[in-house]
CSV table of C-alpha atoms in Angstrom, one decimal:
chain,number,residue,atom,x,y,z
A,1,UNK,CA,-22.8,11.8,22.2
A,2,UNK,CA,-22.1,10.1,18.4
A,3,UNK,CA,-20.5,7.3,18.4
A,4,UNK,CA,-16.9,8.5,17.2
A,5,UNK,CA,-12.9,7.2,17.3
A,6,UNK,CA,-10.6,8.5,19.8
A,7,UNK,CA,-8.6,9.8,16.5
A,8,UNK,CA,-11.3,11.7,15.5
A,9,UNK,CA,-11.6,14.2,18.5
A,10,UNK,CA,-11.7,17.4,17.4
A,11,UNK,CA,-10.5,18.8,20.8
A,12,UNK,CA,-7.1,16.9,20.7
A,13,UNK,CA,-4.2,18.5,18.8
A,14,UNK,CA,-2.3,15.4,18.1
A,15,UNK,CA,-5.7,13.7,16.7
A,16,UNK,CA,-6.3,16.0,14.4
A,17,UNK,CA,-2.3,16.0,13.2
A,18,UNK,CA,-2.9,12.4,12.8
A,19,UNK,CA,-5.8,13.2,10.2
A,20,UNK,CA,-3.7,15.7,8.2
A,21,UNK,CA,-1.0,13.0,8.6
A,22,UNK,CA,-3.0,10.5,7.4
A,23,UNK,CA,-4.6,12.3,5.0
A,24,UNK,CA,-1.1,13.7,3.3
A,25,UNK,CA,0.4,10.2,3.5
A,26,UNK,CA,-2.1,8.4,1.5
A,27,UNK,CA,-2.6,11.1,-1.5
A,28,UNK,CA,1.2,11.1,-1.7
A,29,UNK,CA,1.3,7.1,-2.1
A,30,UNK,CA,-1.7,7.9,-4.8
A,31,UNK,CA,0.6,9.9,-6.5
A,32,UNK,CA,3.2,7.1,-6.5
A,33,UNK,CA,0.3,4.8,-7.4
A,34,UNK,CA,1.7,3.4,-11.2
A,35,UNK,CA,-1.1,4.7,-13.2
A,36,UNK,CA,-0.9,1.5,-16.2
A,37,UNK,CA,-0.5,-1.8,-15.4
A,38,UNK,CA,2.7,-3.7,-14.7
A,39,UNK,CA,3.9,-6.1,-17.4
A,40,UNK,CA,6.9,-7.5,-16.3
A,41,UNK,CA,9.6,-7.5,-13.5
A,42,UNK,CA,11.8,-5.2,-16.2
A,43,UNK,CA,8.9,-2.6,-15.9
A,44,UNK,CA,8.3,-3.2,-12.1
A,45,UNK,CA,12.0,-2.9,-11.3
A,46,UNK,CA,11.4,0.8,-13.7
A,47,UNK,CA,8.8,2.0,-11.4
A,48,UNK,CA,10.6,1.3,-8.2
A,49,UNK,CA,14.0,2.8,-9.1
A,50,UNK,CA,12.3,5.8,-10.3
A,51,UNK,CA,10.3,6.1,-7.1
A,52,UNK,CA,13.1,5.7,-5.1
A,53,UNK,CA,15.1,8.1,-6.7
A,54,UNK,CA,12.4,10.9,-6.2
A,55,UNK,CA,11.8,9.8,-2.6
A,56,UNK,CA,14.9,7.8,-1.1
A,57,UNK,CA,12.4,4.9,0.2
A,58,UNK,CA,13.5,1.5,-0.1
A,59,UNK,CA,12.3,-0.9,-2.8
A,60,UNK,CA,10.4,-3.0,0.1
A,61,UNK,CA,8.7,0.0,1.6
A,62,UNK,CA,7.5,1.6,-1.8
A,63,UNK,CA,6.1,-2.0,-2.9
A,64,UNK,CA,4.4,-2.5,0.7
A,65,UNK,CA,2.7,0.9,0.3
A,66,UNK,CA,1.6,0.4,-3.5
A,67,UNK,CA,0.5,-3.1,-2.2
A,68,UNK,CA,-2.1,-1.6,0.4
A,69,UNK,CA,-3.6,0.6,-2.3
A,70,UNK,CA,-4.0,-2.2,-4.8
A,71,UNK,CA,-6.0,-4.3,-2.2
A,72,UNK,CA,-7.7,-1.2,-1.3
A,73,UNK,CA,-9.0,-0.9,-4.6
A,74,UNK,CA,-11.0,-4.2,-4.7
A,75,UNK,CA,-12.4,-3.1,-1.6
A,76,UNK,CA,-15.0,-0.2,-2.7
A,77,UNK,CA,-16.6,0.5,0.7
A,78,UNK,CA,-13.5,0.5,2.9
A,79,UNK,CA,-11.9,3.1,0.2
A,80,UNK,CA,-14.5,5.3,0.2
A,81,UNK,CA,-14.7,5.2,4.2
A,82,UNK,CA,-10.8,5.8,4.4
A,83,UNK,CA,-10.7,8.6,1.8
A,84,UNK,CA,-14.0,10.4,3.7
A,85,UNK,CA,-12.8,9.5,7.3
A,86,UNK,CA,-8.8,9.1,6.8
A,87,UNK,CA,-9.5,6.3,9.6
A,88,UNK,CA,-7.1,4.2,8.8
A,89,UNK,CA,-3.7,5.2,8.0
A,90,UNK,CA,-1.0,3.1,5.2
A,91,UNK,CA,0.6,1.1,8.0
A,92,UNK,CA,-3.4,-0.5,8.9
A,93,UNK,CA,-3.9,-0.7,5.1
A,94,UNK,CA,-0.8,-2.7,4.7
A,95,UNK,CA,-1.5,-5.2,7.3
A,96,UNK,CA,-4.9,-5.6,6.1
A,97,UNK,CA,-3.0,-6.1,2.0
A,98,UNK,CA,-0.7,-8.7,4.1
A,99,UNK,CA,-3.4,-10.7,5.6
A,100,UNK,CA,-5.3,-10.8,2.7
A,101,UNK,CA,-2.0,-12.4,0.9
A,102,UNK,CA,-2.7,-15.3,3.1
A,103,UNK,CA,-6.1,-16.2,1.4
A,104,UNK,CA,-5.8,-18.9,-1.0
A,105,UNK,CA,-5.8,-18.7,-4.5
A,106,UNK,CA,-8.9,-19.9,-5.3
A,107,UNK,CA,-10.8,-17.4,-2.5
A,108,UNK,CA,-9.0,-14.3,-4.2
A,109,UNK,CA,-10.8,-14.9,-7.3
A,110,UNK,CA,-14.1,-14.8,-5.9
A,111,UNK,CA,-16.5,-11.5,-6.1
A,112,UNK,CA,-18.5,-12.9,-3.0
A,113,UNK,CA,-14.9,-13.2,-1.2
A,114,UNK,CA,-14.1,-9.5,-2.0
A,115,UNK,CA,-17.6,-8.3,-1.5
A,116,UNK,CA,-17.9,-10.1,2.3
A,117,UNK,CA,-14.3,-9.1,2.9
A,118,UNK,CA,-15.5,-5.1,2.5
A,119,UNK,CA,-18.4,-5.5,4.5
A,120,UNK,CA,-16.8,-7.0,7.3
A,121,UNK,CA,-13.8,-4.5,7.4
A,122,UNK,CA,-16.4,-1.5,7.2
A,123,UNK,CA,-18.4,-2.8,10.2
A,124,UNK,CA,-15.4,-3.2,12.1
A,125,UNK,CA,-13.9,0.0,11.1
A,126,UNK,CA,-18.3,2.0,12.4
A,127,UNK,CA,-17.5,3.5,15.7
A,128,UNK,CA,-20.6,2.1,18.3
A,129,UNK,CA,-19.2,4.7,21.2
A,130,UNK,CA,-18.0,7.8,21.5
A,131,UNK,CA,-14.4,7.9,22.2
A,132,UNK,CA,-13.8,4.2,20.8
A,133,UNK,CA,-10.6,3.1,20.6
A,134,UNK,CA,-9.4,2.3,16.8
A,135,UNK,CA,-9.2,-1.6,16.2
A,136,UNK,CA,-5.1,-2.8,16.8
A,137,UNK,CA,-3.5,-4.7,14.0
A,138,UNK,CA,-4.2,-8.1,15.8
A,139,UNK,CA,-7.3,-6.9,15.5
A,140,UNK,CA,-7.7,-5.8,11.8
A,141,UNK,CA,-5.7,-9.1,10.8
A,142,UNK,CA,-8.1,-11.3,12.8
A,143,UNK,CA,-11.0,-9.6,10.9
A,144,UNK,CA,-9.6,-10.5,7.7
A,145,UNK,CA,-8.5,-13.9,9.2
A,146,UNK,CA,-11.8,-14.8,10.0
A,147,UNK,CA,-13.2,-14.0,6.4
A,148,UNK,CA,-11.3,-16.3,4.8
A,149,UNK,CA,-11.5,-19.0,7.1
A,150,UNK,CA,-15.8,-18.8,7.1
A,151,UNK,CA,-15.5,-18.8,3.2
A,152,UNK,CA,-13.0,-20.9,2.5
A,153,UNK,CA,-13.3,-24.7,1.2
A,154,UNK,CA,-10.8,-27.2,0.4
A,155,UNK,CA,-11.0,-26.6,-3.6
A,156,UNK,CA,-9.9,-23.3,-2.9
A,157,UNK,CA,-6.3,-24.4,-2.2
A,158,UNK,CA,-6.4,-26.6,-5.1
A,159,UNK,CA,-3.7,-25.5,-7.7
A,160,UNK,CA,-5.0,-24.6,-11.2
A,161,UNK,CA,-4.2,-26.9,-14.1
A,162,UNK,CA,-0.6,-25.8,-16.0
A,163,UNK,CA,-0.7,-24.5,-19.4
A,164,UNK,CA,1.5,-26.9,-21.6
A,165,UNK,CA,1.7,-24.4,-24.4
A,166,UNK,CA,2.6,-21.8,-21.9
A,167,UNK,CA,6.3,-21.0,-21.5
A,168,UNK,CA,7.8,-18.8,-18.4
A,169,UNK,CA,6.4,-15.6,-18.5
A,170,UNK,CA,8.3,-12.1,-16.6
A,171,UNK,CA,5.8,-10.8,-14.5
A,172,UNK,CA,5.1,-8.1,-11.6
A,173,UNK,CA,6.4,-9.7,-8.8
A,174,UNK,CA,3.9,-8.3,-6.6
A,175,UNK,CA,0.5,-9.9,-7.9
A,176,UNK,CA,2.9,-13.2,-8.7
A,177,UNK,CA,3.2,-13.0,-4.7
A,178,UNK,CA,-0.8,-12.1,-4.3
A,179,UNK,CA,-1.6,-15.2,-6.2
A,180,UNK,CA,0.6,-17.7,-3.9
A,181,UNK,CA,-1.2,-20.2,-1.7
A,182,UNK,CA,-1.4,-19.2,1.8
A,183,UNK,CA,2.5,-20.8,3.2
A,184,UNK,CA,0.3,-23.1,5.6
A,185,UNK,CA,-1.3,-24.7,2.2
A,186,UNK,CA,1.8,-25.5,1.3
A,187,UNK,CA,4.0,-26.4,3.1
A,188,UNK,CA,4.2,-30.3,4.4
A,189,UNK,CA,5.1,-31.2,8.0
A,190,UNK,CA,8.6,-31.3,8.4
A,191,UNK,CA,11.8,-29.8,10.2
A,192,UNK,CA,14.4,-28.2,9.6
A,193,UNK,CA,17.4,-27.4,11.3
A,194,UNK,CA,20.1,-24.6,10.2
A,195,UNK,CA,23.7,-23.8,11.2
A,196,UNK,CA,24.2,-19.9,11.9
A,197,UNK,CA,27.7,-18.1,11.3
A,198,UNK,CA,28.1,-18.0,14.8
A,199,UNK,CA,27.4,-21.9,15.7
A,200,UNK,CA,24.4,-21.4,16.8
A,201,UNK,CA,21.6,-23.7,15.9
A,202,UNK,CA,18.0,-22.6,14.7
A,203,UNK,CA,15.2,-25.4,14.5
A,204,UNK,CA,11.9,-24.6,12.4
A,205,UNK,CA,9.3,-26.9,12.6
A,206,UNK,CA,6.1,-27.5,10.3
A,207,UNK,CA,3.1,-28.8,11.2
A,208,UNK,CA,-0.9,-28.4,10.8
A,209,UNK,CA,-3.3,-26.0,12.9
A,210,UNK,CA,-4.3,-28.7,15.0
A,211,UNK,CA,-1.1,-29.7,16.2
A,212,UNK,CA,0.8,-26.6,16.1
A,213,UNK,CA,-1.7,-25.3,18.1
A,214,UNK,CA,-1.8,-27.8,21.0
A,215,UNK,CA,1.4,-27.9,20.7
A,216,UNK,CA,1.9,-24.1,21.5
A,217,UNK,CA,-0.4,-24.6,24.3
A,218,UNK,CA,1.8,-27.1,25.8
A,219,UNK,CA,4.9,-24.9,25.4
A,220,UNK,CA,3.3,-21.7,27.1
A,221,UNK,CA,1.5,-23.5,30.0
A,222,UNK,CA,5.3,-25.2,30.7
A,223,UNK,CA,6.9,-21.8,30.3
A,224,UNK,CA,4.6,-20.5,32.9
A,225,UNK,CA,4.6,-23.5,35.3
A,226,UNK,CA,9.1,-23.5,34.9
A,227,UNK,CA,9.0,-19.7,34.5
A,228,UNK,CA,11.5,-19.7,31.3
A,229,UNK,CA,10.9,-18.6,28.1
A,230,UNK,CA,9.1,-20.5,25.7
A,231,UNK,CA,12.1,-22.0,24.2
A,232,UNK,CA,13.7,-22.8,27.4
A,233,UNK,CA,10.5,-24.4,28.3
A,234,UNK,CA,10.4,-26.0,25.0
A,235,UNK,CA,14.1,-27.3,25.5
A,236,UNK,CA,12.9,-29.0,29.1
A,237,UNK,CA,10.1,-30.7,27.2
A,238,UNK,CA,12.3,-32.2,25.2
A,239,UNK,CA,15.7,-33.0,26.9
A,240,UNK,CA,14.1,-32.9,30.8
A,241,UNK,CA,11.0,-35.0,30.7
A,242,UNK,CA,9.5,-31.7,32.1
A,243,UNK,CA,5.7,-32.6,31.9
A,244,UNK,CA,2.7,-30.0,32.4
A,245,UNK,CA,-1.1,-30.3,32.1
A,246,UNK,CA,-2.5,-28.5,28.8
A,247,UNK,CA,-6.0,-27.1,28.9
A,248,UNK,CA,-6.5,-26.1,25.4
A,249,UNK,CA,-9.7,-23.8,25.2
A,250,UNK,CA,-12.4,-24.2,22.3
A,251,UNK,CA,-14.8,-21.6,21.9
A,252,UNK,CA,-17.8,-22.5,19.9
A,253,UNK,CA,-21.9,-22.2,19.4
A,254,UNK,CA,-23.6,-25.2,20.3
A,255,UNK,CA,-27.0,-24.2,18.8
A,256,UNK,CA,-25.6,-22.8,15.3
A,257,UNK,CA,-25.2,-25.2,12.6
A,258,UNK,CA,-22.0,-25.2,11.0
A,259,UNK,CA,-20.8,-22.2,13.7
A,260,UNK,CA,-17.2,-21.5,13.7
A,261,UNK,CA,-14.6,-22.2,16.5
A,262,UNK,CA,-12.2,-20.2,18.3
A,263,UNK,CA,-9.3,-21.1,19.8
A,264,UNK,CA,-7.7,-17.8,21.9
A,265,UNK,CA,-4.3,-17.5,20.2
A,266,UNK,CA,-5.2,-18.7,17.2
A,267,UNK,CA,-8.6,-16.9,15.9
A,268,UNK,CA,-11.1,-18.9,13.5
A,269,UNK,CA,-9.6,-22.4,13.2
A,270,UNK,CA,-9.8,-23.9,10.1
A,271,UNK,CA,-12.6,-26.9,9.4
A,272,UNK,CA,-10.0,-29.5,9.6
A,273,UNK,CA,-8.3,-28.2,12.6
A,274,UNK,CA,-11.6,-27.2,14.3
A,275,UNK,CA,-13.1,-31.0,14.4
A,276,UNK,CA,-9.4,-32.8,15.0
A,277,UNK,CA,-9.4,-30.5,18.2
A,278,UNK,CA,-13.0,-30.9,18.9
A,279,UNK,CA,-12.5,-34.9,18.9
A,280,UNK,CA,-9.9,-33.8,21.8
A,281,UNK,CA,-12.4,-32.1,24.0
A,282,UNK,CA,-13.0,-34.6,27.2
A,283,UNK,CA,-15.0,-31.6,28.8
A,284,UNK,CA,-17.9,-29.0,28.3
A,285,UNK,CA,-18.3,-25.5,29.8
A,286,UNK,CA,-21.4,-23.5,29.7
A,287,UNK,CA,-20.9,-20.1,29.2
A,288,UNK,CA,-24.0,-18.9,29.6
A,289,UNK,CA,-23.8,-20.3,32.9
A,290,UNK,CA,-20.3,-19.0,33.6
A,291,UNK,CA,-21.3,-15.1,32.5
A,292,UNK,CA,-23.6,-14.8,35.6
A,293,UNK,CA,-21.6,-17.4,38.3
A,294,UNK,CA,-20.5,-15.6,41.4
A,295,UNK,CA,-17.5,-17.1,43.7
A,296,UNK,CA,-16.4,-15.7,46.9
A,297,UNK,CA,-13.0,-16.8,46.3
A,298,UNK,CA,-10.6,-14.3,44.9
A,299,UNK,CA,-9.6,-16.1,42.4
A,300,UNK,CA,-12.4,-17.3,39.3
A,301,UNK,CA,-13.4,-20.6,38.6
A,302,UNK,CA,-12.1,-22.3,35.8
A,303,UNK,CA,-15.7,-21.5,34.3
A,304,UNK,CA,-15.7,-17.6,35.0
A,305,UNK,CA,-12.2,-17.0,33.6
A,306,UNK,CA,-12.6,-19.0,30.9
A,307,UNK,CA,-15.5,-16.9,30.2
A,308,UNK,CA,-13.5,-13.5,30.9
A,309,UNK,CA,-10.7,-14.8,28.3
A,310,UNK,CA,-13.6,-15.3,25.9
A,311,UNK,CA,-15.3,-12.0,26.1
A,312,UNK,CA,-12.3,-9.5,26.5
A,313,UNK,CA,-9.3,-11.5,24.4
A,314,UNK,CA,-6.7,-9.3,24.8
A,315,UNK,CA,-5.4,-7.2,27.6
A,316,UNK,CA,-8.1,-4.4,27.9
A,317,UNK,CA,-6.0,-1.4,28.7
A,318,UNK,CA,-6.3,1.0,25.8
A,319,UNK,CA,-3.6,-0.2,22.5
A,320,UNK,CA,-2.7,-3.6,24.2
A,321,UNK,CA,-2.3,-6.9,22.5
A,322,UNK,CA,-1.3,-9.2,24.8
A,323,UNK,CA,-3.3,-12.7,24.9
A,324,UNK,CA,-5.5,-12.8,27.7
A,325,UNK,CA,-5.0,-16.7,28.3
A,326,UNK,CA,-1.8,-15.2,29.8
A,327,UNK,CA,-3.2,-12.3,31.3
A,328,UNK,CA,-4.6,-11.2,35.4
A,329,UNK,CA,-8.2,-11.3,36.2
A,330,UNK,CA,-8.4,-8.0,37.0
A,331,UNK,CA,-11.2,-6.7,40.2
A,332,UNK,CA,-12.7,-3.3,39.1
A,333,UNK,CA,-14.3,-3.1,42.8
A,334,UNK,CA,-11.5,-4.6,44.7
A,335,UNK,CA,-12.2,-7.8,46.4
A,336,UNK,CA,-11.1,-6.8,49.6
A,337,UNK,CA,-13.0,-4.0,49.6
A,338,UNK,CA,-16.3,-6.1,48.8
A,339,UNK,CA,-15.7,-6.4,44.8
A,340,UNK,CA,-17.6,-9.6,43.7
A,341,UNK,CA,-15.6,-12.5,41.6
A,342,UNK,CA,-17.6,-12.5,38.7
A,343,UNK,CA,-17.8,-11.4,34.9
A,344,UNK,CA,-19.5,-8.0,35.8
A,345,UNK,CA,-17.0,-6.8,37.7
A,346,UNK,CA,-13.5,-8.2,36.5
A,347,UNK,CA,-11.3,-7.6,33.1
A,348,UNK,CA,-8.9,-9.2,31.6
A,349,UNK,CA,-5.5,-7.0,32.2
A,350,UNK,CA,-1.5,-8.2,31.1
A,351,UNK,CA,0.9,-8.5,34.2
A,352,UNK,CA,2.4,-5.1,33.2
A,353,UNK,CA,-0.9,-3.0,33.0
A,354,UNK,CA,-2.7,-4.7,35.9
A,355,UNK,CA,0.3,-3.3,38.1
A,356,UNK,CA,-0.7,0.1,36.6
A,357,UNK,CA,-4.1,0.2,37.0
A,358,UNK,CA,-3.5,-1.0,40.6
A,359,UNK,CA,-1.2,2.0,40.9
A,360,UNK,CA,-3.8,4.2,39.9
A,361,UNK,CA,-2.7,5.8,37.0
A,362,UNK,CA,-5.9,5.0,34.9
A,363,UNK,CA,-9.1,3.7,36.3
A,364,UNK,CA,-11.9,2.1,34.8
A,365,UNK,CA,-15.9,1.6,34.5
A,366,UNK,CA,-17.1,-1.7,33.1
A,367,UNK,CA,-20.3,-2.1,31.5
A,368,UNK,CA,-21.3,-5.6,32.2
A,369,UNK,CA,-23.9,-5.7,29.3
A,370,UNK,CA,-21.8,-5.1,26.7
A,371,UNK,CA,-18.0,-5.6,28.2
A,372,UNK,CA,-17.7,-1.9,27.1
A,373,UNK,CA,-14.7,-0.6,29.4
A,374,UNK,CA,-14.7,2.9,29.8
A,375,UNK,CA,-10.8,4.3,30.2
A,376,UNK,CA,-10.6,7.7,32.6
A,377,UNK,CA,-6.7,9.4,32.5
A,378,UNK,CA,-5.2,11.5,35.0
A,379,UNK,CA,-5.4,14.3,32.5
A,380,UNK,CA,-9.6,14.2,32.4
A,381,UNK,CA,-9.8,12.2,28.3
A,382,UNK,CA,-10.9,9.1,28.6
A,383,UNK,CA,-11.6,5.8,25.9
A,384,UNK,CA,-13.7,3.2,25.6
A,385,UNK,CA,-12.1,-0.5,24.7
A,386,UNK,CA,-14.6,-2.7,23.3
A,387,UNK,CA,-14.1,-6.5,24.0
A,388,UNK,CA,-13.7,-8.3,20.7
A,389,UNK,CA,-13.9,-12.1,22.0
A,390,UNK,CA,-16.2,-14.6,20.6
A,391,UNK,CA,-18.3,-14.1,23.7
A,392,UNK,CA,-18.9,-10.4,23.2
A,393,UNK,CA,-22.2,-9.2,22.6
A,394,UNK,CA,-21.3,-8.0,19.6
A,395,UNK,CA,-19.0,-10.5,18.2
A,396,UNK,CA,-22.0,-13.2,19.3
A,397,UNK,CA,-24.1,-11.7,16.9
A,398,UNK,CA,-22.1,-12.7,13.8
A,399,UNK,CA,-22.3,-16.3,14.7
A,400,UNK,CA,-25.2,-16.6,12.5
A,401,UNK,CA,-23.5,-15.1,9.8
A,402,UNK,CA,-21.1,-17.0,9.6
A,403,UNK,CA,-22.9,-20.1,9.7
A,404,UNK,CA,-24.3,-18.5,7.1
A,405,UNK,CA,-21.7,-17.4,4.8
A,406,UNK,CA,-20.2,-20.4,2.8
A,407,UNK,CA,-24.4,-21.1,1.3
A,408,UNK,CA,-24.4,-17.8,0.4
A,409,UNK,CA,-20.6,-18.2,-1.4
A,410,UNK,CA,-22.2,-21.3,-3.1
A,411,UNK,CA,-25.8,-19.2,-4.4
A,412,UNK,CA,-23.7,-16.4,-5.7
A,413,UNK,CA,-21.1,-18.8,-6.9
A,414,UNK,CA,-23.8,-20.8,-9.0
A,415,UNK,CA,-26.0,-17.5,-10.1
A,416,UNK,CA,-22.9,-16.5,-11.1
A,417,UNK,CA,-22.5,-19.7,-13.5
A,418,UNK,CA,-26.6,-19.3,-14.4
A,419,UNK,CA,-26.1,-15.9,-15.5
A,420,UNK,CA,-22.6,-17.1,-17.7
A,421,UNK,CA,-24.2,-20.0,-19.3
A,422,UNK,CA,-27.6,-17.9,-20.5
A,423,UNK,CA,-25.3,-15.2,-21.9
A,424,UNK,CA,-23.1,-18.1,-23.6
A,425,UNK,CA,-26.9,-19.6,-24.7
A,426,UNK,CA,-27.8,-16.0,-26.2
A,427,UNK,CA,-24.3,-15.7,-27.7
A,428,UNK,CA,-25.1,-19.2,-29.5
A,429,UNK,CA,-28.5,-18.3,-30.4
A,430,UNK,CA,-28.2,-14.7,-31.8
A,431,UNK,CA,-29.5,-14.1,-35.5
A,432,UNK,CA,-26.1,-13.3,-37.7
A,433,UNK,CA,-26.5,-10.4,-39.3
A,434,UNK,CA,-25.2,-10.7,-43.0
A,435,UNK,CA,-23.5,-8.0,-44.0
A,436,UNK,CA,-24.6,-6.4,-47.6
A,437,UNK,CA,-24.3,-8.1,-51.2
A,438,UNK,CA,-22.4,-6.0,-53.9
A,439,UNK,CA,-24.4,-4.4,-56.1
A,440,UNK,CA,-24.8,-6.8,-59.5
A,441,UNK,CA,-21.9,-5.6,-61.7
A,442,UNK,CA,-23.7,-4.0,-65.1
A,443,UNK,CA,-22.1,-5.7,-68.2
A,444,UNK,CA,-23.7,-3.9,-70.5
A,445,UNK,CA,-21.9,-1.0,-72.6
A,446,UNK,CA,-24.8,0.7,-73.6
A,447,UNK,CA,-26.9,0.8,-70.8
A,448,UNK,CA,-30.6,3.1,-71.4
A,449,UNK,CA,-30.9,6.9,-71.4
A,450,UNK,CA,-32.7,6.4,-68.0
């Protein structure tokens, strides 16, 4: 069989009303699409109550749509896939417009950014299987996510120097929010803390990747050990003394120069994030090792599940989300009924759909190769979830890339510059072409008979 996408089955009806769905949907938004550009909030405001006269949508929904196709647009190859495949519908094309509003300035006004962006999003967005299910959101945000933060250098949330001669200017309020700095490039550490109408009290706290990040860690592993929520939990922390043992996990490739690190809740870290963590790290696991360790204990070693959470990610049952650092380690093969404890045979699976694959209303086959998992229903259509961990075959093999990408960012950025300066050089250098003189102007009144 081809590889194809579940939503592309021909033999289910409500697939194929998705396509003519999809399809309708995004040739109305072209419609809406404003054909010249937007000079000023006056203009923008025009376009919006216009629209929403002819269609009743509100002003944030017709700007969210129109958003998604103006990011669409720089993005040549995924456009040309959605219009031949209808893939992805305007919801998936607005999440990818909002994470891409979270790359900093400086990155948006790169080619190389835009042309790496639309290779990675097509890749993601080839079917490998047949019956693959379509990336979630988490997903198609994380693939943006990781773009930026494998491209991305400190100078590119550097502010550009101010125009003195400049006054303020009324513009389209939708690339003025494009061209913000992502809000955690801005934003200093702080807290603050806000009296609601009711009395209530809401607390919102700043702080970098590093810390936010262990910090979370610490929250959820006290939330599990108290069983609260993870403000209750938070709350003991900090008026109980509660204490709990954080085990923060790093995911990263020893051998690869310059290789990027994971951290399961929180994607790609950021350079800065990635080495104040790493400084952190009081133990190593191999993984390599861990991928082929057998236990005859029901429950993994610290080693195997790390690696499971590392391969699978997310909860594995077809359209989930949940993190799996939170999830069961799942037995395909039972244990009791002689099911090994070890990578080949166990998924990662959320509280909720562990109980119903254990009640048999889906089974599964696990390919321990790839950590393909192959879905079977009761009604005979089945799925295949493809783990999208840093320790997946296939996500492994963009390692490299990675390590790659920020030398190639700097050769285009400086051919780039080459190619500026010799058209500046032949600019300077050209022959002027003078134009004409005027004929001499004949003085004489009684010019010869020839």
């Amino acid at each position: 069989m081809q590889p194809c996408w579940t939503v592309h089955n021909t033999g289910d009806v409500i697939a194929q009303a998705r396509q003519t769905l999809t399809a309708t949907d995004y040739q109305f938004w072209r419609v809406c699409q404003p054909v010249e550009e937007i000079a000023s909030t006056a203009d923008w405001t025009t376009v919006v109550a216009t629209l929403t006269r002819s269609t009743g949508m509100s002003r944030s929904f017709i700007t969210r749509n129109l958003d998604a196709l103006y990011t669409l647009d720089q993005l040549p190859q995924l456009r040309a896939l959605v219009e031949a495949t209808w893939v992805l519908d305007m919801h998936q094309l607005a999440i990818i417009d909002r994470a891409v509003a979270r790359a900093p300035q400086g990155l948006k006004g790169d080619p190389f950014f835009w042309a790496t962006l639309d290779t990675d999003l097509v890749a993601r967005m080839t079917p490998s299987r047949a019956h693959q299910l379509l990336p979630t959101d988490k997903a198609l945000r994380e693939v943006v996510q990781s773009t930026i933060r494998t491209l991305q250098t400190p100078a590119d949330t550097q502010p550009g120097p101010a125009d003195p001669d400049q006054g303020p200017v009324d513009e389209d309020p939708a690339p003025f929010m494009r061209s913000l700095p992502a809000a955690e490039d801005t934003l200093p550490a702080g807290l603050w803390i806000d009296t609601l109408d009711n009395g209530n009290m809401r607390f919102e706290l700043t702080v970098d990747q590093a810390t936010g990040t262990f910090l979370s860690d610490a929250i959820t592993q006290t939330a599990r050990d108290v069983d609260a929520s993870p403000a209750q939990a938070m709350i003991s922390m900090l008026l109980e003394g509660v204490e709990t043992t954080v085990t923060c996990h790093l995911y990263t490739a020893r051998d690869v120069p310059g290789a990027p690190v994971y951290h399961p809740t929180q994607g790609i870290l950021t350079e800065k994030a990635a080495q104040d963590l790493l400084g952190m790290v009081d133990s190593d696991l191999n993984m390599d090792e861990a991928a082929h360790a057998v236990t005859p204990s029901y429950r993994p070693t610290a080693a195997i599940r790390a690696f499971l959470v590392g391969r699978d990610w997310i909860c594995r049952w077809p359209g989930c989300t949940s993190t799996a650092t939170t999830g069961d380690n799942d037995h395909r093969i039972n244990h009791a009924d002689g099911g090994p404890t070890t990578s080949a045979n166990m998924v990662m699976l959320c509280r909720h759909h562990h109980n119903r694959k254990t009640d048999v209303q889906a089974t599964y086959l696990l390919d321990p190769v790839t950590g393909d998992v192959y879905w079977h229903f009761a009604d005979g259509t089945w799925a295949v979830s493809q783990a999208i961990g840093p320790l997946a075959p296939v996500e492994k093999r963009w390692v490299q890339t990675y390590a790659q990408r920020r030398g190639r960012r700097d050769e285009a950025a400086a051919n780039r510059a080459l190619a500026e300066e010799f058209e500046a050089y032949q600019a300077r250098t050209a022959p002027v072409e003078k134009e004409d003189a005027d004929p001499p102007v004949d003085d004489d009144p009684d010019p010869p008979p020839f």
